[in-house]
Short mmCIF file of C-alpha atoms in Angstrom, two decimals:
data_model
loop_
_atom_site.label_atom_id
_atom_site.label_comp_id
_atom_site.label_asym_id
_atom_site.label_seq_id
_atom_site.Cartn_x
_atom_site.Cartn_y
_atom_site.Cartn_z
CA UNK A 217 109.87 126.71 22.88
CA UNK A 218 107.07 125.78 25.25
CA UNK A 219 107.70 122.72 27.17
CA UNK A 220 104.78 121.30 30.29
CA UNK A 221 106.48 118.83 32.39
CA UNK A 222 103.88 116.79 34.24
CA UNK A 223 106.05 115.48 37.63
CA UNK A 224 108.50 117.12 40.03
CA UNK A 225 110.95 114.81 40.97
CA UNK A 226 114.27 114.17 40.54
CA UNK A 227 113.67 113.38 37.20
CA UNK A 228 111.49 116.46 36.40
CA UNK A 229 113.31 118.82 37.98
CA UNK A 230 116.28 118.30 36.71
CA UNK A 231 114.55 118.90 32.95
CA UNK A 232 113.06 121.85 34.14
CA UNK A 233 116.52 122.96 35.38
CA UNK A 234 118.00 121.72 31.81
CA UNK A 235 115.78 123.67 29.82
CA UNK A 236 115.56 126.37 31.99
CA UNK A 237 119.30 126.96 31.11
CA UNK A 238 118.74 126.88 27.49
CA UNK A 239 116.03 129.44 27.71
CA UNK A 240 112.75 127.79 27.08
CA UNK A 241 109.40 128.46 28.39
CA UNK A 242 108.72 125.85 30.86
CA UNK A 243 105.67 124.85 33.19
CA UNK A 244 105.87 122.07 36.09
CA UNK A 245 103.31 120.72 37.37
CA UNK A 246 102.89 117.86 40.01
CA UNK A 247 100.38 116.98 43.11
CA UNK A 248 102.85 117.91 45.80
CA UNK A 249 102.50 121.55 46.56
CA UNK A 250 105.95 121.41 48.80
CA UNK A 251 107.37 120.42 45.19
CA UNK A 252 105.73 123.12 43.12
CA UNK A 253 107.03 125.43 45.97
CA UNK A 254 110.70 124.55 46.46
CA UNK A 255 110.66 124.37 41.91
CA UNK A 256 109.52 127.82 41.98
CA UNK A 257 112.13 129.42 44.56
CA UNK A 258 114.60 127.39 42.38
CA UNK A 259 114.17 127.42 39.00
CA UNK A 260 112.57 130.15 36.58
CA UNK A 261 109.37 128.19 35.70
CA UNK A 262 106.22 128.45 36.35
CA UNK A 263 104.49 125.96 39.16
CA UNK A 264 101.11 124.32 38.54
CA UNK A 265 99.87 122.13 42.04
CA UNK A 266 97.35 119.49 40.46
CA UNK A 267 97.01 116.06 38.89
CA UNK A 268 98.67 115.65 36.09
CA UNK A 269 95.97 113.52 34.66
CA UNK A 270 93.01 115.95 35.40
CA UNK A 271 92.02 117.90 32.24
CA UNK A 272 91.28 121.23 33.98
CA UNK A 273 94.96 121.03 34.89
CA UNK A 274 96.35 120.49 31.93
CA UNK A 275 94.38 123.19 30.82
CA UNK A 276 95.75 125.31 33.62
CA UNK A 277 98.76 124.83 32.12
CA UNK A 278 98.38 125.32 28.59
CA UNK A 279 98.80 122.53 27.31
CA UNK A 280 96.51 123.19 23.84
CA UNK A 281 99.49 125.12 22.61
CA UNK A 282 102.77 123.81 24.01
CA UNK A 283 105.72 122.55 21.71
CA UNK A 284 106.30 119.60 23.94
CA UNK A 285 104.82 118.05 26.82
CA UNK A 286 106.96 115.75 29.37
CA UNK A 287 105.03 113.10 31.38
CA UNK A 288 107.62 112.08 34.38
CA UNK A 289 106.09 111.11 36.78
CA UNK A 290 106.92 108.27 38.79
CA UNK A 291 103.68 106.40 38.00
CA UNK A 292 104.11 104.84 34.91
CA UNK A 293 99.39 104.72 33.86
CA UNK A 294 99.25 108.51 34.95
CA UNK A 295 102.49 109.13 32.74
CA UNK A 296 100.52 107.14 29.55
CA UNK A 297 97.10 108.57 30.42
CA UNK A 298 98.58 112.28 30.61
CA UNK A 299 100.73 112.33 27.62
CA UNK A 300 97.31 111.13 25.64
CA UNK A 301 95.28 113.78 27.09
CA UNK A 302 97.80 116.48 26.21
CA UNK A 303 98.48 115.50 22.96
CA UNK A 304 93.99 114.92 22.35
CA UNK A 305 93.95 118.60 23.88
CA UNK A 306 96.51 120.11 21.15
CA UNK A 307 100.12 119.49 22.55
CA UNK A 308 102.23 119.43 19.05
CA UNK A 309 104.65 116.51 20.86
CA UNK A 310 103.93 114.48 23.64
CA UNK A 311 106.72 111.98 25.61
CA UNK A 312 106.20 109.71 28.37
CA UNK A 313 108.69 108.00 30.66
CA UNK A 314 107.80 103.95 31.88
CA UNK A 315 109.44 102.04 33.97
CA UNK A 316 107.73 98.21 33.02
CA UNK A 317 109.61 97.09 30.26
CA UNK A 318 105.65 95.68 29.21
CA UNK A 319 104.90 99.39 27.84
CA UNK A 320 107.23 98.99 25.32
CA UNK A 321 107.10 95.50 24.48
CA UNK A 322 105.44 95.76 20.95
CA UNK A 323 105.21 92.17 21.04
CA UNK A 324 102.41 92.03 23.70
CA UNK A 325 100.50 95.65 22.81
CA UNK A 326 101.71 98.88 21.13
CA UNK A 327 100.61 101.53 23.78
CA UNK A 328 102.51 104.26 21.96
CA UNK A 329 100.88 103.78 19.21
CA UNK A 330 97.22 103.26 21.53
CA UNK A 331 97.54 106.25 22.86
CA UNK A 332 99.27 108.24 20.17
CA UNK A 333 102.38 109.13 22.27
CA UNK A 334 105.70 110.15 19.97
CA UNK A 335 107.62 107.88 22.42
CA UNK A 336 107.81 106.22 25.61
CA UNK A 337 111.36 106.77 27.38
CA UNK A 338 113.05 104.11 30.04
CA UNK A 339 115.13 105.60 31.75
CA UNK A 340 116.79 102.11 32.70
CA UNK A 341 116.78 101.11 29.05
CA UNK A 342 118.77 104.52 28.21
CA UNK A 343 121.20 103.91 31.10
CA UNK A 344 121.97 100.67 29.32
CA UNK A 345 122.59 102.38 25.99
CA UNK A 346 124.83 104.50 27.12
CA UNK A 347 126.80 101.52 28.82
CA UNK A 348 126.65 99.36 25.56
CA UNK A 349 127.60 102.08 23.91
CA UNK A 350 131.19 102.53 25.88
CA UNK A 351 131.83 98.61 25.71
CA UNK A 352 131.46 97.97 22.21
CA UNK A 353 133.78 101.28 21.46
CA UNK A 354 135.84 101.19 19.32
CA UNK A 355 134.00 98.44 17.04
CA UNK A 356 130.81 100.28 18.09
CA UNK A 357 131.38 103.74 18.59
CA UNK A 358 127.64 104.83 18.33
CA UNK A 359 124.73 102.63 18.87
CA UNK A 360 121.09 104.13 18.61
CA UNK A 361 118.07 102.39 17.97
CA UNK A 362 115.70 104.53 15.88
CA UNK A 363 112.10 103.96 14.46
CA UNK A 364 110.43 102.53 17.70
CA UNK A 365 113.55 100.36 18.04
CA UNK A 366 112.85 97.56 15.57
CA UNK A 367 115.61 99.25 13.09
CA UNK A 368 119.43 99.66 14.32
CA UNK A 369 121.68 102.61 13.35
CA UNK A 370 125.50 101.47 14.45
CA UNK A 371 128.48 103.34 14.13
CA UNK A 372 131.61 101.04 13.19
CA UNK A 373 135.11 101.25 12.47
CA UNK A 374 136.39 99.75 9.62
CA UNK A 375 139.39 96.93 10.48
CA UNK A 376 142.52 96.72 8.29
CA UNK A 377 142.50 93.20 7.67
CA UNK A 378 138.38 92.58 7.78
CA UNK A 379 136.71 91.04 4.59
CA UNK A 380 134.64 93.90 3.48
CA UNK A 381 137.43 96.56 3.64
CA UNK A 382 138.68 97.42 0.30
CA UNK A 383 136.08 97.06 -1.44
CA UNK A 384 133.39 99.43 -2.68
CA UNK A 385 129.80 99.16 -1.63
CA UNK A 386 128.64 98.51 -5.10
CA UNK A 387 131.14 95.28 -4.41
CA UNK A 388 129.78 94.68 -1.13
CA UNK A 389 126.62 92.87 -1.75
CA UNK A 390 124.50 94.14 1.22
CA UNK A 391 121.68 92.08 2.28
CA UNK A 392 118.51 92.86 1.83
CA UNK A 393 116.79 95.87 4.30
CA UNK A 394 120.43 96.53 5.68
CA UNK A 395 122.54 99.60 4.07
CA UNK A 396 125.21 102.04 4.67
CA UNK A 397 124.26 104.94 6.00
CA UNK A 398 127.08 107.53 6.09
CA UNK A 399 130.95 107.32 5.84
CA UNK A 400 133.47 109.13 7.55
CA UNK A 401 136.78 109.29 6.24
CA UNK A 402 139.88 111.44 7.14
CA UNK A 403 137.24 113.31 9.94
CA UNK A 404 135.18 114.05 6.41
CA UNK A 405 131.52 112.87 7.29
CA UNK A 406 129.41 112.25 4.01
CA UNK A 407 126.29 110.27 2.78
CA UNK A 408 127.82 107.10 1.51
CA UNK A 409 127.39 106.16 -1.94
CA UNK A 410 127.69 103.08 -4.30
CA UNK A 411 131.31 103.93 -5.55
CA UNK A 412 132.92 104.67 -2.03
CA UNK A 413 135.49 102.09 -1.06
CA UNK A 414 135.42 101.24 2.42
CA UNK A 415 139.48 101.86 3.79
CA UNK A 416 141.12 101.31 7.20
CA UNK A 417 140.27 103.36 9.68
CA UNK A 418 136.80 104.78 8.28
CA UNK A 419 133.83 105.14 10.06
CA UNK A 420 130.65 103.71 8.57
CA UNK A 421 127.19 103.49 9.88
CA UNK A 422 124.81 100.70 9.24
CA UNK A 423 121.37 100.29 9.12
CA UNK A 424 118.91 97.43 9.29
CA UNK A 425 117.35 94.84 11.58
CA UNK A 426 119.59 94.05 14.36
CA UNK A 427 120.82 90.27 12.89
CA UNK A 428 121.45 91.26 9.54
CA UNK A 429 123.42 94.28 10.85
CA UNK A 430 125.91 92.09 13.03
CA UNK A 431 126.90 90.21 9.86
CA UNK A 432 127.69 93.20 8.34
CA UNK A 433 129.36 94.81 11.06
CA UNK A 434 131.76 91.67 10.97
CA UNK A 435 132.27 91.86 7.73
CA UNK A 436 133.50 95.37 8.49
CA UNK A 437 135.15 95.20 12.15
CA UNK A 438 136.52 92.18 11.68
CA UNK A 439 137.43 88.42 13.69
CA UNK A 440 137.78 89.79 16.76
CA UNK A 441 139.58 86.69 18.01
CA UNK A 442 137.43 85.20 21.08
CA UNK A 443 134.55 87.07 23.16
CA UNK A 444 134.63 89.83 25.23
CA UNK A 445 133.95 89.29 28.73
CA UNK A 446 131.29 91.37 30.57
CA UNK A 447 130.15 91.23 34.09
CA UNK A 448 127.73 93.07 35.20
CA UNK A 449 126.54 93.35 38.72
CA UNK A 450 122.85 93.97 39.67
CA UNK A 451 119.65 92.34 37.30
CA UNK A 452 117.39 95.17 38.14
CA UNK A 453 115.85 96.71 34.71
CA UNK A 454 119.04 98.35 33.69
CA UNK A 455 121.38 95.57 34.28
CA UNK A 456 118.52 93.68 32.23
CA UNK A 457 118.31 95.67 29.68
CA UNK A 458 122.28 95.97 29.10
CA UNK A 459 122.43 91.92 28.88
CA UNK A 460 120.74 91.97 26.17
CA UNK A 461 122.14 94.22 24.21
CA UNK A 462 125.03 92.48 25.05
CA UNK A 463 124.39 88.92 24.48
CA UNK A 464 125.62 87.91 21.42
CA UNK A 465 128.63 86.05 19.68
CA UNK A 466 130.93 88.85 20.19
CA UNK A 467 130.29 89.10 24.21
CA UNK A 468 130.36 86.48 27.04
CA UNK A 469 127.64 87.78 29.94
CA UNK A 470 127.43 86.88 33.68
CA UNK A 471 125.19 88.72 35.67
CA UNK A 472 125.51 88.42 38.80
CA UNK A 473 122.12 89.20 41.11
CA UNK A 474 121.74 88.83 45.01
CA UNK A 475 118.02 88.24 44.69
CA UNK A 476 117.20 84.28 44.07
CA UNK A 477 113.80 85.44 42.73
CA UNK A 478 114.54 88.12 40.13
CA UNK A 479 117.71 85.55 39.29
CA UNK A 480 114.99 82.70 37.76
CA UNK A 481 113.18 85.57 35.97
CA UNK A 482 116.52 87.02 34.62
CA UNK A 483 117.41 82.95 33.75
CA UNK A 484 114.01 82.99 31.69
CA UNK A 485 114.52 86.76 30.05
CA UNK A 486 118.21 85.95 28.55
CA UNK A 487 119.00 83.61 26.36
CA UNK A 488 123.12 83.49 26.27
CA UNK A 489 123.78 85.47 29.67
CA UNK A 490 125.09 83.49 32.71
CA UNK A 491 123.01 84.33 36.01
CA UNK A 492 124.43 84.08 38.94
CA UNK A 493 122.82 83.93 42.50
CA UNK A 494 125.37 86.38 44.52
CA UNK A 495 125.99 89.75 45.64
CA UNK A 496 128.32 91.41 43.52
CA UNK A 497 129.19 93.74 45.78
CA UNK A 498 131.28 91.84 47.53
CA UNK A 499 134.96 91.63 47.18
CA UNK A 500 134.47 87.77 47.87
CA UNK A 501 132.00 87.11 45.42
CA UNK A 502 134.02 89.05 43.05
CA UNK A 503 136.96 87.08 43.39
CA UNK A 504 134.84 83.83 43.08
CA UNK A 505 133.57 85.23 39.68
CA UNK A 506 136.62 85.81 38.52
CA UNK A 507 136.74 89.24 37.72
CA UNK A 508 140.04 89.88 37.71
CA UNK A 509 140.26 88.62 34.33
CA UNK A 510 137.15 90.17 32.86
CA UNK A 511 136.92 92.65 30.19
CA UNK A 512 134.43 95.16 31.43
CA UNK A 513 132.81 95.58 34.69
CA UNK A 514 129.72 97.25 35.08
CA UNK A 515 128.09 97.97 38.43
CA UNK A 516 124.75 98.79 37.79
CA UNK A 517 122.71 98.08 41.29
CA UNK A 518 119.87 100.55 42.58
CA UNK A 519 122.25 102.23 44.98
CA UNK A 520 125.15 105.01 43.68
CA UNK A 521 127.76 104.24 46.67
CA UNK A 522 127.57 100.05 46.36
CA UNK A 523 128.34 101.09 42.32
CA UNK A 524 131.11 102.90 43.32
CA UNK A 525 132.73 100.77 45.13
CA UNK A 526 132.04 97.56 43.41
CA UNK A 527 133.46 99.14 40.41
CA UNK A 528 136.36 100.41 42.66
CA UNK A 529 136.97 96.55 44.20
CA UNK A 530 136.93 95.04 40.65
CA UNK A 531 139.12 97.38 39.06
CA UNK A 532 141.46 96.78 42.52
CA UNK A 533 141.11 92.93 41.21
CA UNK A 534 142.37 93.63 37.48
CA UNK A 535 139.64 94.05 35.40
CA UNK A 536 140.05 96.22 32.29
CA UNK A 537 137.72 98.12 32.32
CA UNK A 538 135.42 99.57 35.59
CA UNK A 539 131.31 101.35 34.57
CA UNK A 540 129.01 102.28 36.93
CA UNK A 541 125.43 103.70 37.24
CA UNK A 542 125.59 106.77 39.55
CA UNK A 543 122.83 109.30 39.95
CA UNK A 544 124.03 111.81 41.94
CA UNK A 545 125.52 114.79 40.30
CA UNK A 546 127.91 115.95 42.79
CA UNK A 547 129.19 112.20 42.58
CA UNK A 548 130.76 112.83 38.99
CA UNK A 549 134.06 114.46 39.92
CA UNK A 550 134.74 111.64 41.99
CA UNK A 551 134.65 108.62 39.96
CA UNK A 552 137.20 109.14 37.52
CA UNK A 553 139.44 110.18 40.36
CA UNK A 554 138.50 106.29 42.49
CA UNK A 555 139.41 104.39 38.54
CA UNK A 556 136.63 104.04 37.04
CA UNK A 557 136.36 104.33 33.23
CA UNK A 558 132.58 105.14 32.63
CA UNK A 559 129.88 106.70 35.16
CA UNK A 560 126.37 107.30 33.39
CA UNK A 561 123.72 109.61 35.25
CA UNK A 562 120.07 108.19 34.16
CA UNK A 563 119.18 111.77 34.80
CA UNK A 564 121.60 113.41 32.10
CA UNK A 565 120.81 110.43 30.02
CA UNK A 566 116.96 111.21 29.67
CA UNK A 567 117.85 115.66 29.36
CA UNK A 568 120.12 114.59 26.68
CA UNK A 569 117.41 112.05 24.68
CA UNK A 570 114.72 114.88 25.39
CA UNK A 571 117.07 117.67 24.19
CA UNK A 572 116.39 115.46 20.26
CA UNK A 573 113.02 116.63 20.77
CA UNK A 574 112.83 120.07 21.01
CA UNK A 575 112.01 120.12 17.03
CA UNK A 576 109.77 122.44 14.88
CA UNK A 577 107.44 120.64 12.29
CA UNK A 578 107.11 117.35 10.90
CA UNK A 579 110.27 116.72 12.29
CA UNK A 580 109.81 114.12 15.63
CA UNK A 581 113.56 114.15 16.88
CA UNK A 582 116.82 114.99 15.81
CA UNK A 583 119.84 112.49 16.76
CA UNK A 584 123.28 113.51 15.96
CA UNK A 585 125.39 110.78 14.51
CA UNK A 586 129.30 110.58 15.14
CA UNK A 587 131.20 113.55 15.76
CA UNK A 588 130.55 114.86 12.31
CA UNK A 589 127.43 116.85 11.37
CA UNK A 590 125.44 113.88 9.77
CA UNK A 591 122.25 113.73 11.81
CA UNK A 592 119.36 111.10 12.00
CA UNK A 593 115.70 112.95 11.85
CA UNK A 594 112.54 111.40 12.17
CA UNK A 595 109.84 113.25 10.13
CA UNK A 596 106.55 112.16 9.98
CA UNK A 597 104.99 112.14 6.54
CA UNK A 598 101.77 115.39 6.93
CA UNK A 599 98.72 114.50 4.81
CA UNK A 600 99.08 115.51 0.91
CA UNK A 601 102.60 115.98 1.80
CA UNK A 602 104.81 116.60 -1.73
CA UNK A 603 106.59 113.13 -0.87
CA UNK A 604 103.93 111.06 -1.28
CA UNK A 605 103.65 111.77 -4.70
CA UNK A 606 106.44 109.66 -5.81
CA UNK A 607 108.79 106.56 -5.52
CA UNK A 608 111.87 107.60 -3.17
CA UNK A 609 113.65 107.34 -6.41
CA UNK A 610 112.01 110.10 -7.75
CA UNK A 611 112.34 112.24 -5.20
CA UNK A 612 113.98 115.83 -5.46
CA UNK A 613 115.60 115.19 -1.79
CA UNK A 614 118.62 117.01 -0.70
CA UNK A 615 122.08 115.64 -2.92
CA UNK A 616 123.13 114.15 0.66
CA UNK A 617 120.08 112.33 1.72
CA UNK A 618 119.49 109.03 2.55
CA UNK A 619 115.66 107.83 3.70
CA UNK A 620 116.79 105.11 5.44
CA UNK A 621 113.98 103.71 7.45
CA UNK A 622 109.99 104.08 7.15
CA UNK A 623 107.69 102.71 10.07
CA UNK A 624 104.22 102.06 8.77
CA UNK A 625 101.48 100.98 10.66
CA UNK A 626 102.92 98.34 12.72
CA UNK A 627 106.58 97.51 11.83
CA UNK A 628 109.69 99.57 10.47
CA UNK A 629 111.35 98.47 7.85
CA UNK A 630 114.15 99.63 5.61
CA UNK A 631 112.76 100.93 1.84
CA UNK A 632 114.08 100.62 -1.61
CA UNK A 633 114.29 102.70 -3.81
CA UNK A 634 110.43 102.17 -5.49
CA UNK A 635 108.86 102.09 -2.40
CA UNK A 636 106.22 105.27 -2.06
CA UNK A 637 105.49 107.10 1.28
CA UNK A 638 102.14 107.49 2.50
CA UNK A 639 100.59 109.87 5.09
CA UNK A 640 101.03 108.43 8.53
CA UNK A 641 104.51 107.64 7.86
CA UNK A 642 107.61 108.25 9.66
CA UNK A 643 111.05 107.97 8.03
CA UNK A 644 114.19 108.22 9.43
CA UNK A 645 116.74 110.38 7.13
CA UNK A 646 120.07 110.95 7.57
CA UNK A 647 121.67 114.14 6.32
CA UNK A 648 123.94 116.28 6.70
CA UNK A 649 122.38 118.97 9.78
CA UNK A 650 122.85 122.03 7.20
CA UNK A 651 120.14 120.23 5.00
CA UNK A 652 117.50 119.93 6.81
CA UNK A 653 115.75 122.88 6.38
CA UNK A 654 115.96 121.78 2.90
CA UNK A 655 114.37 118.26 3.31
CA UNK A 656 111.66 119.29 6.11
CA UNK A 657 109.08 121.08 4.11
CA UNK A 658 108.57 118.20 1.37
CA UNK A 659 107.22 116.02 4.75
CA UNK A 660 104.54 118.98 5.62
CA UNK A 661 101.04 119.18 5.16
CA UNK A 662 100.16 120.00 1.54
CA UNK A 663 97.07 121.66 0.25
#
């Protein structure tokens, strides 16, 4: 495919580098001409010097028929404004990276929508996914937010003893705009239907707003008897974002912060997290807080070596479980080797979100769910497309299909079975991957 990525650094050309290796056609540009040098003596791309938010640039560069364009730089309005212009000059998918949590605050202004970008990308708020994901494991064991992140997809494990489990999900009684996705029994992934019984040990993955899914995942998981301790060290973005993923009945949160400041604007951003005034990366401060009887520590600060060692100190103290945030790549051999549990590289965390978009189509990203080969696609619904001409009920979709969220307009929500899809849409389906090219042309433009 042909990918533009508008920005250089770090973040850009490690991409490039990424899908340079998987053989795509890719151009770089940025404003540093050092930059578009040294990218050109390493990498097989082609290097544009120029603004990225200059139209004779993007022209430069080709954008009118690229297959994805890549705004990273490290200015979050040049990153919004060139995304726009590349998808108003013919770019088939455009993605834009943000660092102020404001951009993608739909409560305050929906400038994806405003500028008609398929998605904006933290690279903070991705960090903290992959985090949550590794603490909640093995109630949790995938957690991705799909369909601009007002609908949850989680991945649970069924508990022996739990209220649900034995049951069928005729039985079950969901609550309305939550269902079960797919089930996964014996390592057999499958669409889940009415008549499946829910046994110990199966994987199930459920769908709805993020409330109405935690009673369910209860239902399924289990009393977990008492919360699980979490503290996390640093309240920059990431350590924000985590929190609140976090906060909740099942998890007890202290964050600890070494900035008074930032600490009353964390106080006012979290609800049910404890903020603390100190700097965590101190052994002192870590045996005032206790950590030696935590559950999971996370070290999530904006330097790689106080991470390290932090995590290193509290696992020394007796916590659990030892994460950390660490950016450098030649820094991943070494972690496991110090005791710590989890390392996540923003860096490989954006490539592998990006790697979802490389799609052909209607079809927005692709999201593997599981170790099975269910996948989560979002398709966006082509004018006069053949499934707008009937309910969902009446669809002729795949035998293993599920449409389990549309988002329309301004909110996502999760259909039944007579709601009708209209052009402008986007649906997220799961299926199993062999499907798709079964599903896919029903969602494109019809005559």
């Amino acid at each position: 495919m042909r990918v533009v990525i508008l920005g250089a650094g770090t973040v850009g050309h490690s991409v490039a580098a990424m899908l340079c290796r998987e053989r795509h056609s890719v151009t770089v540009v940025d404003t540093d001409a050092e930059q578009i040098k040294h990218i050109n003596e390493t990498l097989d791309v082609r290097g544009l010097a120029g603004s990225a938010s200059q139209s004779s640039v993007l022209f430069q560069a080709g954008i009118s028929s690229v297959d994805l364009c890549l705004a990273v730089t490290g200015d979050d309005e040049v990153n919004l404004v060139s995304a726009s212009m590349a998808r108003s000059m013919g770019a088939r998918r455009v993605v834009a990276r943000v660092y102020a949590p404001v951009f993608r605050d739909l409560s305050t202004f929906d400038y994806q929508r405003h500028f008609g970008i398929d998605r904006l990308l933290s690279l903070e708020h991705l960090s903290a996914m992959e985090l949550a994901r590794a603490i909640r494991h093995p109630g949790s064991v995938v957690v991705e937010n799909l369909a601009r992140g007002e609908i949850e997809v989680s991945e649970v494990t069924a508990a022996p003893k739990a209220k649900l489990v034995g049951k069928s999900l005729r039985e079950i009684g969901l609550p309305k705009g939550v269902l079960i996705g797919s089930i996964t029994h014996d390592g057999e992934s499958k669409i889940a239907s009415a008549e499946d019984v829910i046994s110990p040990g199966d994987r199930l993955t459920v769908i709805g707003a993020r409330q109405s899914v935690e009673d369910v995942k209860s239902g399924i998981c289990g009393e977990r008897g008492g919360k699980t301790g979490v503290v996390i060290v640093g309240g920059g973005e990431t350590g924000l974002h985590l929190a609140r993923i976090l906060e909740s009945q099942r998890f007890a949160v202290t964050l600890l912060e070494i900035d008074r400041t930032r600490c009353e604007f964390l106080a006012t951003m979290l609800e049910e997290t404890t903020v603390v005034n100190s700097d965590g990366t101190r052994r002192a401060t870590l045996e005032e807080e206790r950590v030696a009887s935590t559950d999971v520590f996370v070290a999530c600060t904006g330097e790689d070596e106080d991470n390290i060692m932090a995590a290193v100190e509290a696992r020394d103290l007796g916590a659990k479980g030892a994460m950390a945030i660490v950016g450098r790549p030649d820094y991943a051999q070494v972690v496991g080797k110090l005791g710590i549990d989890f390392a996540v590289s923003p860096r490989q965390a954006m490539a592998k979100q990006i790697m979802g978009y490389l799609t052909s189509g209607p079809v927005v990203s692709r999201t593997p769910l599981g170790e099975g080969d269910i996948v989560a696609l979002e398709i966006e619904v082509q004018k006069n497309a053949a499934v707008t001409r009937e309910i969902i009920a009446a669809l002729h979709l795949p035998k293993q299909c599920l449409i389990a969220a549309i988002t329309r307009d301004d909110y996502a929500f999760v259909p039944g079975a007579k709601d009708q899809l209209r052009t402008g849409d986007t649906i997220v389906a799961l299926l199993h991957d062999r499907d798709a090219s079964e599903l896919t042309p029903m969602f494109e433009r019809g005559d």
